[in-house]
Amino acid sequence: MSETRAAEGLLDTSTVILLPRIDSAQFLPDVPLISAITLAELSVGPLATSDDGERAARLAHLQQAESDFVALPFDAAAARAFGRVAASLRRSGRKPAARAYDALIAATALSRDLPLYSCNPRDFEGIDDLKILSVPHPDHH
């Protein structure tokens, strides 16, 4: 296994949303997984807009993610890992509640010893023991 690419890895929500525009699989795990938290986060999207076209696009995104990925549950092990994530964020001066979805996704990755792949790795700074692999953001060439 190479240093920069894992066999299995957890994609954060931003990476799932940007996936159709990421032009190289070399930055992604061989077996991309998502957290059920990502499905929860994506399910908010269609409800958070009054624009019919945007709602349809967001709903399609949710349905695509549900179809393309195995969603790992947020289970008791992830709940225990969340305590470690919250403590790490507090020590680093960040509020876990401000990035609740990200903290729950990080806990899912930690509980399964999976690296986290993100187009926005700074969202996860300050979380002890989390292996974060940066995926080039398609808008920042």
One Martini backbone bead per residue (centre of mass of N, CA, C, O) as a GRO file, in nm:
protein
  141
    1MET     BB    1   0.097   0.036   0.022
    2SER     BB    2   0.074   0.349  -0.007
    3GLU     BB    3   0.118   0.649   0.157
    4THR     BB    4  -0.131   0.812  -0.011
    5ARG     BB    5  -0.293   0.525  -0.036
    6ALA     BB    6  -0.579   0.350   0.034
    7ALA     BB    7  -0.790   0.097   0.026
    8GLU     BB    8  -0.943   0.243   0.259
    9GLY     BB    9  -1.188   0.518   0.279
   10LEU     BB   10  -1.311   0.823   0.399
   11LEU     BB   11  -1.552   1.040   0.289
   12ASP     BB   12  -1.640   1.343   0.281
   13THR     BB   13  -1.890   1.551   0.188
   14SER     BB   14  -1.734   1.736  -0.007
   15THR     BB   15  -1.621   1.501  -0.179
   16VAL     BB   16  -1.888   1.382  -0.271
   17ILE     BB   17  -1.988   1.639  -0.416
   18LEU     BB   18  -1.709   1.664  -0.601
   19LEU     BB   19  -1.655   1.389  -0.749
   20PRO     BB   20  -1.738   1.452  -1.055
   21ARG     BB   21  -1.473   1.673  -1.056
   22ILE     BB   22  -1.266   1.461  -1.000
   23ASP     BB   23  -0.989   1.374  -1.218
   24SER     BB   24  -0.840   1.179  -0.991
   25ALA     BB   25  -0.805   0.862  -0.838
   26GLN     BB   26  -0.522   0.890  -0.689
   27PHE     BB   27  -0.673   1.057  -0.434
   28LEU     BB   28  -0.822   0.786  -0.383
   29PRO     BB   29  -0.960   0.522  -0.273
   30ASP     BB   30  -1.033   0.208  -0.368
   31VAL     BB   31  -1.241   0.213  -0.110
   32PRO     BB   32  -1.506   0.403  -0.084
   33LEU     BB   33  -1.644   0.563   0.199
   34ILE     BB   34  -1.924   0.635   0.414
   35SER     BB   35  -2.116   0.810   0.625
   36ALA     BB   36  -2.423   0.846   0.757
   37ILE     BB   37  -2.371   1.149   0.804
   38THR     BB   38  -2.360   1.228   0.507
   39LEU     BB   39  -2.653   1.156   0.449
   40ALA     BB   40  -2.767   1.357   0.648
   41GLU     BB   41  -2.641   1.610   0.523
   42LEU     BB   42  -2.767   1.567   0.235
   43SER     BB   43  -3.074   1.569   0.336
   44VAL     BB   44  -3.082   1.882   0.390
   45GLY     BB   45  -3.043   2.028   0.118
   46PRO     BB   46  -3.335   2.013  -0.017
   47LEU     BB   47  -3.462   2.179   0.241
   48ALA     BB   48  -3.255   2.451   0.207
   49THR     BB   49  -3.436   2.518  -0.055
   50SER     BB   50  -3.649   2.708  -0.294
   51ASP     BB   51  -3.510   2.591  -0.539
   52ASP     BB   52  -3.597   2.358  -0.764
   53GLY     BB   53  -3.328   2.294  -0.908
   54GLU     BB   54  -3.156   2.264  -0.653
   55ARG     BB   55  -3.323   2.046  -0.520
   56ALA     BB   56  -3.286   1.833  -0.742
   57ALA     BB   57  -2.976   1.821  -0.726
   58ARG     BB   58  -2.960   1.738  -0.424
   59LEU     BB   59  -3.128   1.481  -0.448
   60ALA     BB   60  -2.947   1.340  -0.653
   61HIS     BB   61  -2.700   1.330  -0.470
   62LEU     BB   62  -2.819   1.155  -0.251
   63GLN     BB   63  -2.901   0.913  -0.432
   64GLN     BB   64  -2.616   0.855  -0.537
   65ALA     BB   65  -2.483   0.797  -0.265
   66GLU     BB   66  -2.673   0.565  -0.182
   67SER     BB   67  -2.589   0.391  -0.438
   68ASP     BB   68  -2.251   0.404  -0.433
   69PHE     BB   69  -2.251   0.355  -0.113
   70VAL     BB   70  -2.130   0.255   0.186
   71ALA     BB   71  -2.273   0.316   0.495
   72LEU     BB   72  -2.151   0.394   0.788
   73PRO     BB   73  -2.225   0.364   1.098
   74PHE     BB   74  -2.326   0.524   1.394
   75ASP     BB   75  -2.180   0.390   1.662
   76ALA     BB   76  -2.046   0.314   1.961
   77ALA     BB   77  -1.753   0.360   1.864
   78ALA     BB   78  -1.806   0.643   1.746
   79ALA     BB   79  -1.907   0.769   2.008
   80ARG     BB   80  -1.640   0.736   2.159
   81ALA     BB   81  -1.465   0.894   1.950
   82PHE     BB   82  -1.611   1.167   1.982
   83GLY     BB   83  -1.485   1.243   2.251
   84ARG     BB   84  -1.198   1.275   2.133
   85VAL     BB   85  -1.266   1.491   1.925
   86ALA     BB   86  -1.380   1.705   2.116
   87ALA     BB   87  -1.125   1.730   2.290
   88SER     BB   88  -0.933   1.816   2.064
   89LEU     BB   89  -1.087   2.072   1.978
   90ARG     BB   90  -1.075   2.218   2.246
   91ARG     BB   91  -0.763   2.225   2.273
   92SER     BB   92  -0.751   2.390   1.984
   93GLY     BB   93  -1.007   2.606   2.005
   94ARG     BB   94  -1.248   2.439   1.903
   95LYS     BB   95  -1.585   2.388   1.814
   96PRO     BB   96  -1.771   2.110   1.772
   97ALA     BB   97  -2.055   2.239   1.699
   98ALA     BB   98  -1.965   2.399   1.440
   99ARG     BB   99  -1.866   2.087   1.328
  100ALA     BB  100  -2.051   1.834   1.366
  101TYR     BB  101  -2.032   1.659   1.116
  102ASP     BB  102  -1.724   1.638   1.105
  103ALA     BB  103  -1.689   1.510   1.386
  104LEU     BB  104  -1.857   1.254   1.321
  105ILE     BB  105  -1.687   1.162   1.080
  106ALA     BB  106  -1.420   1.140   1.231
  107ALA     BB  107  -1.521   0.925   1.433
  108THR     BB  108  -1.573   0.709   1.222
  109ALA     BB  109  -1.281   0.685   1.128
  110LEU     BB  110  -1.144   0.626   1.401
  111SER     BB  111  -1.316   0.367   1.481
  112ARG     BB  112  -1.185   0.224   1.194
  113ASP     BB  113  -0.903   0.315   1.101
  114LEU     BB  114  -0.949   0.554   0.890
  115PRO     BB  115  -0.899   0.745   0.642
  116LEU     BB  116  -0.944   1.090   0.550
  117TYR     BB  117  -1.109   1.236   0.275
  118SER     BB  118  -1.035   1.583   0.165
  119CYS     BB  119  -1.099   1.908   0.023
  120ASN     BB  120  -1.115   2.015   0.351
  121PRO     BB  121  -0.882   1.963   0.581
  122ARG     BB  122  -0.922   2.208   0.782
  123ASP     BB  123  -1.189   2.094   0.913
  124PHE     BB  124  -0.979   1.868   1.079
  125GLU     BB  125  -0.821   2.027   1.256
  126GLY     BB  126  -0.713   1.909   1.580
  127ILE     BB  127  -0.736   1.593   1.539
  128ASP     BB  128  -0.645   1.337   1.697
  129ASP     BB  129  -0.529   1.058   1.502
  130LEU     BB  130  -0.610   1.176   1.229
  131LYS     BB  131  -0.613   1.071   0.899
  132ILE     BB  132  -0.537   1.305   0.642
  133LEU     BB  133  -0.642   1.329   0.300
  134SER     BB  134  -0.578   1.519   0.032
  135VAL     BB  135  -0.803   1.659  -0.203
  136PRO     BB  136  -0.817   1.813  -0.483
  137HIS     BB  137  -0.966   2.097  -0.559
  138PRO     BB  138  -1.130   2.183  -0.852
  139ASP     BB  139  -1.114   2.515  -0.785
  140HIS     BB  140  -0.784   2.476  -0.693
  141HIS     BB  141  -0.530   2.500  -0.929
   0.00000   0.00000   0.00000
